[in-house]
Each structure stands twice: as C-alpha cells, then as structure tokens.
Short mmCIF file of C-alpha atoms and ligand atoms in Angstrom, two decimals:
data_model
loop_
_atom_site.label_atom_id
_atom_site.label_comp_id
_atom_site.label_asym_id
_atom_site.label_seq_id
_atom_site.Cartn_x
_atom_site.Cartn_y
_atom_site.Cartn_z
CA MET A 1 20.29 -18.16 -0.83
CA ILE A 2 16.80 -19.65 -0.49
CA GLN A 3 14.25 -16.85 0.13
CA THR A 4 12.16 -18.36 2.93
CA LEU A 5 10.27 -15.12 3.46
CA GLU A 6 10.73 -11.54 2.39
CA TRP A 7 9.14 -8.15 2.73
CA THR A 8 8.06 -6.87 -0.69
CA ASP A 9 6.13 -3.86 -2.02
CA CYS A 10 3.07 -6.13 -2.27
CA GLY A 11 3.19 -7.67 1.23
CA VAL A 12 5.10 -10.58 2.76
CA ARG A 13 6.11 -13.38 0.42
CA PHE A 14 6.71 -16.93 1.65
CA ILE A 15 7.96 -20.04 -0.08
CA ASP A 16 5.13 -22.54 0.53
CA GLN A 17 6.85 -25.24 2.60
CA THR A 18 3.81 -27.51 2.48
CA LYS A 19 4.38 -27.96 -1.27
CA LEU A 20 8.09 -28.80 -1.14
CA PRO A 21 9.99 -30.71 -2.41
CA THR A 22 7.97 -31.26 -5.59
CA GLU A 23 6.63 -27.74 -6.16
CA GLU A 24 8.47 -24.46 -5.57
CA VAL A 25 5.60 -22.01 -5.21
CA TYR A 26 5.21 -18.76 -3.30
CA VAL A 27 2.39 -17.32 -1.22
CA ASN A 28 1.89 -13.59 -0.87
CA CYS A 29 0.21 -12.24 2.27
CA THR A 30 -1.32 -8.80 2.27
CA THR A 31 -2.88 -8.88 5.77
CA HIS A 32 -1.70 -9.93 9.22
CA GLU A 33 -4.55 -12.47 9.37
CA GLN A 34 -3.08 -14.18 6.31
CA VAL A 35 0.35 -14.21 7.95
CA ALA A 36 -1.21 -15.78 11.07
CA ASP A 37 -2.74 -18.48 8.84
CA VAL A 38 0.53 -19.30 7.07
CA ILE A 39 2.25 -19.67 10.45
CA ARG A 40 -0.59 -21.88 11.80
CA ASN A 41 -0.73 -24.03 8.65
CA MET A 42 3.08 -24.35 8.51
CA VAL A 43 3.48 -22.74 5.11
CA VAL A 44 6.28 -21.10 7.09
CA ARG A 45 7.71 -23.00 10.04
CA GLY A 46 10.84 -23.32 12.15
CA ALA A 47 11.33 -21.16 15.23
CA PRO A 48 13.45 -18.29 13.83
CA ALA A 49 11.38 -18.08 10.62
CA ILE A 50 8.20 -17.97 12.71
CA GLY A 51 9.72 -15.09 14.71
CA VAL A 52 10.59 -13.06 11.61
CA ALA A 53 7.18 -13.86 10.07
CA ALA A 54 5.52 -12.60 13.25
CA GLY A 55 7.46 -9.33 13.07
CA MET A 56 6.58 -8.87 9.40
CA GLY A 57 2.93 -9.82 10.03
CA ILE A 58 2.67 -7.18 12.72
CA ALA A 59 4.30 -4.58 10.47
CA LEU A 60 1.87 -5.49 7.69
CA GLY A 61 -1.15 -5.18 10.00
CA VAL A 62 0.04 -1.79 11.20
CA MET A 63 0.61 -0.64 7.61
CA ASN A 64 -3.00 -1.58 6.79
CA SER A 65 -4.44 0.27 9.79
CA THR A 66 -6.63 3.27 9.03
CA ALA A 67 -5.98 4.80 12.47
CA GLU A 68 -5.24 8.50 12.36
CA SER A 69 -3.84 8.98 15.85
CA GLY A 70 -1.07 7.23 17.74
CA ALA A 71 -3.58 6.13 20.40
CA ASP A 72 -5.90 4.52 17.83
CA LEU A 73 -2.96 2.90 16.08
CA LYS A 74 -1.89 1.42 19.44
CA LYS A 75 -5.34 -0.19 19.83
CA ASP A 76 -5.03 -1.76 16.36
CA PHE A 77 -1.45 -2.78 17.10
CA ASP A 78 -2.50 -4.65 20.28
CA GLN A 79 -5.20 -6.56 18.38
CA ILE A 80 -2.78 -7.44 15.58
CA CYS A 81 -0.24 -8.77 18.11
CA GLU A 82 -2.99 -10.90 19.70
CA VAL A 83 -3.90 -12.49 16.35
CA ILE A 84 -0.24 -13.36 15.74
CA ARG A 85 0.20 -14.62 19.33
CA GLN A 86 -2.58 -17.21 18.88
CA THR A 87 -0.83 -19.12 16.10
CA ARG A 88 1.67 -21.61 17.58
CA PRO A 89 2.64 -21.96 21.26
CA THR A 90 6.05 -23.65 21.50
CA ALA A 91 8.60 -21.65 19.51
CA VAL A 92 9.51 -18.81 21.85
CA ASN A 93 10.81 -16.75 18.91
CA LEU A 94 7.18 -15.87 18.11
CA PHE A 95 6.72 -14.24 21.53
CA TRP A 96 10.21 -12.74 21.40
CA ALA A 97 9.33 -11.04 18.09
CA ILE A 98 6.00 -9.71 19.41
CA LYS A 99 7.77 -8.30 22.48
CA ARG A 100 10.42 -6.69 20.32
CA MET A 101 7.77 -5.00 18.16
CA GLN A 102 5.92 -3.88 21.31
CA GLU A 103 9.09 -2.36 22.73
CA LYS A 104 9.72 -0.60 19.42
CA PHE A 105 6.18 0.77 19.41
CA GLU A 106 6.69 2.16 22.93
CA THR A 107 9.70 4.18 21.76
CA LEU A 108 7.58 5.65 18.93
CA ARG A 109 4.34 6.55 20.71
CA VAL A 110 4.73 10.32 20.35
CA HIS A 111 5.60 10.18 16.65
CA PRO A 112 3.18 10.73 13.74
CA VAL A 113 1.31 7.62 12.55
CA LEU A 114 3.17 7.38 9.26
CA GLN A 115 6.51 7.48 11.01
CA ILE A 116 5.44 4.71 13.43
CA LYS A 117 4.38 2.54 10.50
CA GLN A 118 7.65 3.11 8.72
CA ALA A 119 9.75 2.40 11.82
CA LEU A 120 7.90 -0.85 12.58
CA THR A 121 8.39 -2.03 8.99
CA GLU A 122 12.10 -1.30 9.29
CA GLU A 123 12.26 -3.16 12.60
CA ALA A 124 10.75 -6.29 11.03
CA GLN A 125 13.22 -6.11 8.15
CA ARG A 126 16.04 -5.65 10.65
CA MET A 127 14.98 -8.88 12.37
CA HIS A 128 15.26 -10.64 9.01
CA ALA A 129 18.80 -9.37 8.38
CA GLU A 130 19.90 -10.01 11.97
CA ASP A 131 18.67 -13.60 11.82
CA ILE A 132 20.80 -14.38 8.77
CA ALA A 133 23.84 -12.77 10.42
CA ALA A 134 23.19 -14.75 13.64
CA ASN A 135 23.03 -18.00 11.69
CA GLN A 136 26.29 -17.25 9.93
CA ALA A 137 27.96 -16.51 13.28
CA MET A 138 26.49 -19.71 14.74
CA GLY A 139 27.90 -21.55 11.75
CA ARG A 140 31.40 -20.20 12.41
CA HIS A 141 31.27 -21.28 16.08
CA GLY A 142 29.62 -24.62 15.42
CA ALA A 143 31.80 -25.67 12.50
CA THR A 144 34.70 -26.17 14.93
CA LEU A 145 32.69 -28.93 16.66
CA MET A 146 31.98 -30.90 13.50
CA PRO A 147 34.14 -33.88 12.58
CA ALA A 148 36.71 -33.41 9.80
CA SER A 149 34.85 -36.04 7.82
CA GLY A 150 32.01 -38.52 8.16
CA GLY A 151 28.33 -38.67 9.02
CA VAL A 152 26.41 -35.95 10.86
CA LEU A 153 22.81 -36.67 11.77
CA THR A 154 20.12 -34.02 11.97
CA HIS A 155 16.42 -34.15 12.83
CA CYS A 156 13.58 -32.05 11.38
CA ASN A 157 14.59 -29.01 9.34
CA ALA A 158 16.73 -26.40 11.03
CA GLY A 159 17.96 -24.96 7.78
CA ALA A 160 17.48 -21.91 5.58
CA LEU A 161 13.79 -22.80 5.37
CA ALA A 162 13.40 -22.65 9.17
CA THR A 163 15.09 -19.26 9.42
CA ALA A 164 15.49 -16.06 7.42
CA GLY A 165 18.37 -17.86 5.68
CA TYR A 166 21.44 -20.14 6.06
CA GLY A 167 19.95 -22.08 8.99
CA THR A 168 20.93 -22.97 12.54
CA ALA A 169 21.85 -26.68 12.58
CA LEU A 170 22.23 -26.71 8.80
CA GLY A 171 24.12 -23.41 9.09
CA VAL A 172 26.66 -25.24 11.25
CA ILE A 173 26.88 -28.00 8.65
CA ARG A 174 27.11 -25.48 5.79
CA ALA A 175 29.92 -23.60 7.55
CA ALA A 176 31.79 -26.85 8.24
CA VAL A 177 31.53 -27.82 4.56
CA GLU A 178 32.65 -24.31 3.52
CA ALA A 179 35.65 -24.80 5.84
CA GLY A 180 36.60 -27.93 3.89
CA LYS A 181 35.15 -30.63 6.13
CA LYS A 182 33.87 -33.69 4.27
CA ILE A 183 30.48 -34.13 5.87
CA HIS A 184 27.78 -36.55 4.84
CA VAL A 185 24.41 -35.61 6.33
CA TYR A 186 21.96 -38.20 7.62
CA ALA A 187 18.53 -36.55 7.64
CA ASP A 188 15.81 -38.15 9.76
CA GLU A 189 12.63 -38.01 7.70
CA THR A 190 10.81 -36.62 10.78
CA ARG A 191 7.35 -38.08 10.93
CA PRO A 192 4.62 -36.97 10.81
CA PHE A 193 5.22 -33.71 8.89
CA LEU A 194 8.36 -34.96 7.11
CA GLN A 195 10.42 -31.79 7.48
CA GLY A 196 13.60 -33.89 7.21
CA SER A 197 12.86 -35.74 3.98
CA ARG A 198 10.89 -32.94 2.30
CA LEU A 199 12.80 -29.84 3.41
CA THR A 200 16.27 -30.69 4.78
CA ALA A 201 17.01 -33.04 1.91
CA TRP A 202 15.68 -30.47 -0.59
CA GLU A 203 17.88 -27.64 0.59
CA LEU A 204 21.01 -29.78 1.05
CA MET A 205 20.59 -31.21 -2.46
CA LYS A 206 20.40 -27.64 -3.78
CA ASP A 207 23.74 -26.92 -2.07
CA GLY A 208 25.30 -30.17 -3.29
CA ILE A 209 25.95 -31.43 0.27
CA PRO A 210 25.89 -35.26 0.31
CA THR A 211 22.75 -36.39 2.10
CA THR A 212 21.07 -39.66 3.00
CA VAL A 213 17.46 -39.67 4.19
CA ILE A 214 16.57 -42.30 6.78
CA SER A 215 13.27 -43.02 8.45
CA ASP A 216 13.29 -41.99 12.10
CA ASN A 217 13.45 -45.56 13.39
CA MET A 218 16.75 -46.16 11.54
CA ALA A 219 18.77 -43.60 13.53
CA GLY A 220 19.83 -46.06 16.27
CA ALA A 221 21.06 -48.60 13.72
CA MET A 222 23.09 -45.93 11.89
CA MET A 223 24.71 -44.92 15.18
CA SER A 224 25.51 -48.51 16.19
CA GLN A 225 27.12 -49.09 12.77
CA GLY A 226 29.51 -46.17 13.37
CA LYS A 227 28.07 -44.04 10.58
CA ILE A 228 27.35 -41.01 12.74
CA GLY A 229 30.17 -38.87 14.17
CA ALA A 230 28.05 -36.04 15.55
CA ILE A 231 24.45 -34.88 15.81
CA VAL A 232 23.27 -31.30 15.41
CA VAL A 233 19.67 -30.13 15.71
CA GLY A 234 17.84 -26.83 16.14
CA ALA A 235 15.51 -25.78 18.96
CA ASP A 236 12.12 -24.19 19.42
CA ARG A 237 12.70 -23.11 23.00
CA ILE A 238 15.61 -23.59 25.39
CA ALA A 239 14.78 -23.29 29.07
CA ALA A 240 17.10 -21.51 31.50
CA ASN A 241 18.57 -24.85 32.68
CA GLY A 242 19.41 -25.97 29.12
CA ASP A 243 16.45 -28.31 28.55
CA VAL A 244 15.63 -28.16 24.83
CA ALA A 245 12.21 -28.30 23.17
CA ASN A 246 12.57 -29.34 19.55
CA LYS A 247 10.71 -31.40 16.96
CA ILE A 248 9.14 -34.60 18.26
CA GLY A 249 11.72 -37.39 18.08
CA THR A 250 14.68 -35.23 19.10
CA TYR A 251 14.63 -36.71 22.61
CA THR A 252 14.91 -40.24 21.22
CA VAL A 253 17.90 -39.21 19.10
CA ALA A 254 19.60 -37.56 22.10
CA VAL A 255 19.20 -40.62 24.32
CA LEU A 256 20.53 -42.87 21.55
CA ALA A 257 23.47 -40.51 21.07
CA LYS A 258 24.44 -40.79 24.74
CA GLU A 259 24.29 -44.60 24.58
CA HIS A 260 26.64 -44.57 21.59
CA GLY A 261 28.98 -41.86 22.90
CA ILE A 262 28.16 -39.51 20.02
CA PRO A 263 28.17 -35.75 20.75
CA PHE A 264 24.71 -34.17 20.58
CA TYR A 265 24.69 -30.45 19.75
CA VAL A 266 21.90 -27.89 19.62
CA ALA A 267 22.26 -24.79 17.44
CA ALA A 268 19.93 -21.89 18.16
CA PRO A 269 19.98 -18.10 18.35
CA ILE A 270 19.79 -16.35 21.72
CA SER A 271 16.19 -15.39 20.78
CA THR A 272 15.33 -19.09 21.29
CA VAL A 273 16.68 -19.08 24.86
CA ASP A 274 13.86 -18.43 27.31
CA LEU A 275 15.40 -17.52 30.65
CA ALA A 276 11.89 -16.92 32.05
CA THR A 277 11.15 -20.65 31.73
CA PRO A 278 13.19 -22.44 34.41
CA ASP A 279 13.11 -25.95 32.93
CA GLY A 280 11.62 -28.02 30.13
CA SER A 281 8.58 -29.16 32.09
CA LYS A 282 7.19 -25.61 31.82
CA ILE A 283 7.48 -25.38 28.02
CA PRO A 284 4.05 -25.52 26.35
CA ILE A 285 3.98 -28.33 23.78
CA GLU A 286 1.78 -27.83 20.74
CA GLN A 287 -0.66 -30.65 19.97
CA ARG A 288 -1.50 -30.79 16.27
CA ASP A 289 -4.30 -32.31 14.24
CA ALA A 290 -4.56 -36.13 14.43
CA ARG A 291 -4.86 -36.21 10.65
CA GLU A 292 -1.14 -35.45 10.33
CA VAL A 293 -0.57 -38.91 11.88
CA THR A 294 -3.51 -40.83 10.44
CA HIS A 295 -2.99 -39.82 6.81
CA ILE A 296 0.00 -39.85 4.49
CA ALA A 297 -0.41 -37.92 1.23
CA GLY A 298 -4.18 -38.00 1.70
CA ARG A 299 -4.36 -41.75 2.28
CA GLN A 300 -5.64 -43.10 5.62
CA MET A 301 -3.03 -45.28 7.38
CA VAL A 302 -4.79 -46.22 10.63
CA PRO A 303 -8.19 -47.75 11.38
CA ASP A 304 -11.18 -45.50 12.00
CA GLY A 305 -11.74 -44.51 15.61
CA VAL A 306 -8.29 -45.36 17.02
CA GLU A 307 -6.83 -42.90 19.53
CA ILE A 308 -4.05 -40.65 18.23
CA GLU A 309 -1.50 -38.41 19.90
CA ASN A 310 0.32 -35.76 17.92
CA PRO A 311 2.62 -33.63 20.08
CA ALA A 312 4.65 -31.50 17.68
CA PHE A 313 7.66 -31.24 20.04
CA ASP A 314 9.43 -33.05 22.85
CA VAL A 315 11.86 -31.93 25.51
CA THR A 316 15.45 -33.18 25.65
CA PRO A 317 16.86 -32.81 29.17
CA ALA A 318 20.03 -30.73 29.36
CA LYS A 319 22.06 -33.74 30.54
CA TYR A 320 21.95 -35.14 26.98
CA VAL A 321 23.17 -31.91 25.34
CA ASN A 322 26.95 -31.65 24.87
CA ALA A 323 26.83 -28.01 23.83
CA ILE A 324 24.46 -25.27 22.73
CA ILE A 325 25.80 -23.28 19.79
CA THR A 326 24.62 -19.66 19.63
CA GLU A 327 25.66 -16.61 17.63
CA ARG A 328 27.43 -15.34 20.78
CA GLY A 329 29.48 -18.47 21.31
CA ILE A 330 29.19 -22.02 22.58
CA ALA A 331 27.44 -22.73 25.89
CA ARG A 332 28.26 -25.84 27.92
CA ALA A 333 26.94 -27.25 31.19
CA PRO A 334 26.09 -25.93 33.68
CA TYR A 335 23.70 -24.19 31.29
CA THR A 336 21.99 -22.12 33.96
CA GLU A 337 25.26 -20.18 34.16
CA SER A 338 26.48 -20.32 30.57
CA LEU A 339 23.14 -19.37 28.95
CA HIS A 340 22.60 -16.56 31.42
CA HIS A 341 26.10 -15.28 30.65
CA LEU A 342 25.50 -15.30 26.86
CA ALA A 343 22.08 -13.65 27.18
CA GLN A 344 23.63 -10.89 29.28
CA GLN A 345 26.32 -10.32 26.67
CA ARG A 346 23.58 -9.77 24.15
CA THR A 347 21.74 -7.29 26.37
CA LYS A 348 24.95 -5.35 26.86
CA ALA A 349 25.65 -5.34 23.13
CA HIS A 350 22.17 -3.90 22.49
CA SER A 351 22.18 -1.31 25.28
O1 LIG B 401 6.91 -27.71 13.60
P1 LIG B 401 8.10 -27.01 13.00
O2 LIG B 401 8.44 -27.50 11.63
O3 LIG B 401 7.95 -25.51 13.07
O4 LIG B 401 9.29 -27.41 13.94
C1 LIG B 401 10.58 -26.96 13.63
C2 LIG B 401 11.61 -27.48 14.53
O5 LIG B 401 11.37 -28.20 15.46
C3 LIG B 401 13.01 -27.00 14.27
O6 LIG B 401 13.94 -27.98 14.57
C4 LIG B 401 13.28 -25.78 15.16
O7 LIG B 401 12.28 -24.83 14.99
C5 LIG B 401 14.59 -25.16 14.88
S1 LIG B 401 14.58 -24.34 13.35
C6 LIG B 401 16.00 -23.49 13.12
#
C-alpha cells in the first residue's frame, strides 16, 4: 500500500505529492511547524490525510516540548494546536483531529509529562490505523453501488494519497475491482492543481486499474456518450443537511450527472461529516494563490494584471447526491436524519 504518511523514529514522513507523478520523493518533518507547512503547501492533501497529519503534527510538537510539568505542557500543546489550525480551513478532518487530540490531552492531565507524550503519539498512530480501516469498510459498502462493468468517473484525488491508505472514492473503486467488477475509471484532471491527472492516475496505474484521464471540460461529453455508469467522489466537509464541499468542479460534475441520469455518490468517513454546520452555505471555502491558475509548470498562461479567482472547493447541494457512503453504512436523503443516525452510531460505538 502507498505510504502517504507515517510516524517514524525520526519524525513524520510524507510522500511529496507536489512532485508526483514524475518523482517519488519523501519529506521528513521533525517539528510541528514543518508539518503545518507541508499541509499548507499541499505536500500532503486530501481531507482524511490532512486530519491524520494534524494529529501526528501535534504529537510531534508535544514530543519536542521541553515542559517539565503537565500545566506547562498544556500551554505548549495549545500553541501547537493553534499552528496546525491555521493551515487550511475547509477540510473539517483537520479540526476533528485537533479536537480529538485535545480530548485525549484532557484525559491525561494528571499524568507525568512523559506518559502524556507517549499517549498522544499513540493516539495519532491510532488515527492512522483507524482511517485505513474506515476506508476499507467504506469500500465494502460502496462497492455494492458500483456497476458490474463500465466507466466510473471521479474528480480530484480521493485515493490512498488523500488518506492514510486505500482511499475513500478510490477505496470504493478498489473494493469493486477486488469484488470482480470490470471498472474503467475516468479521472478528471482537476484544474488547477491537477490532483486527478497527477495523483489519481498515478495510484490507479500502480494498481493496474484501467484509467483514462480527461480534462475537466470533457466530463459532460463522456456522460452524453454513455461512457459513464456512475460517479464517485470524496468530500472535504459534509454539512448536516448533506450538502458536500469537495474539490472545485465537483458541483459541475454533479449537475451534469443529474441531467444524464447518472448516480452521483460521495464517499467519506464520519469524521468528514460536520453536524455543527447546518448547510453548505456555512462551509468556509479556501481561496488559494492566483499563481496556481495563472501558471502551468512555471509558465504564465494569462495576461499580466487580469483578475483571478481560485476557490479550492465548491459546494454540491444535497439534492444532487444519490448516496453518501461512510464506514458505518450508506446514507440517503433525507440526510439530516440519515447522517445524524450514522454519527450517533459512531458515538455509541466509542462510548
Ligand atoms: O485541495 P485538496 O487536494 O486537499 O482537496 C482534496 C479533495 O477535495 C478531495 O476530494 C477530498 O479531500 C476527499 S479526499 C479522500
């Protein structure tokens, strides 16, 4: 399995996703500030991977602390969490991971400093293992929704590289292929950062899953030609009513899917469901550097001085989503009820 990120004796090691698909190089972080930078610069990206990276970054920062008392360690811990919090705003998994580490710290307050450090490190590693298990469960549920054969379109990269391993949307595709379904993936290239062509195609090629890369503006034509039997994407945040924030361009795909009568599925762990956000209009959308749009491989593609917009995500209203595949099962409309039900199941399982 692709090692997107891992805790090692020397720090946290990431595959550098900005260098793929032509170079497979790794970055080692020894401080939480470095982890914050790799999240911000998208060396690691994808909501679940960002969450696990946040947990590991916090654990690393705490390990490096020279505090000698629990109270002093808590002060360092709060600052470390703040540095991690300021990286990217949309993927709720980042905030979920910070909260989980905070809750863990609370249970440890009276323990010796060394024990707190050890327990937080273990918690971050647990998040890593749990994410892979969640993706595999999601795959088992979602595979039943995939066609027996034919084209499945995906947008961005919701694969092993966007998670601790196996993937959400690509996990569903992987599980369907493992179950004997003859799937051909259509991967939107996903301008401007090209997660589809650089990352999705790279990992599917490694697995030997037949893949065709298309530019984003070809998706409608592929659907109208009958090449696409289903669509499955990941999510960065799912509001309580089922509205889905995902990579910019997802909304366009979902609207096109409805027009062509093609099922549109979202695969995401429960940690991506944000019941505190009532609908998609309240999801903060990250605006990224204009240069990601103006330049391709270092070459300027637009005239000097022109206005640029670069929202990294859009919101797909719940009415376009046929089902949300989670590790706890498949949610369908009305999502306010089904997502709440699944989130409660999880709370019960953990209590
Ligand atoms: O900007 P990115 O590359 O972090 O955006 C990633 C996506 O939008 C993914 O589709 C989403 O995080 C789901 S990943 C399992």
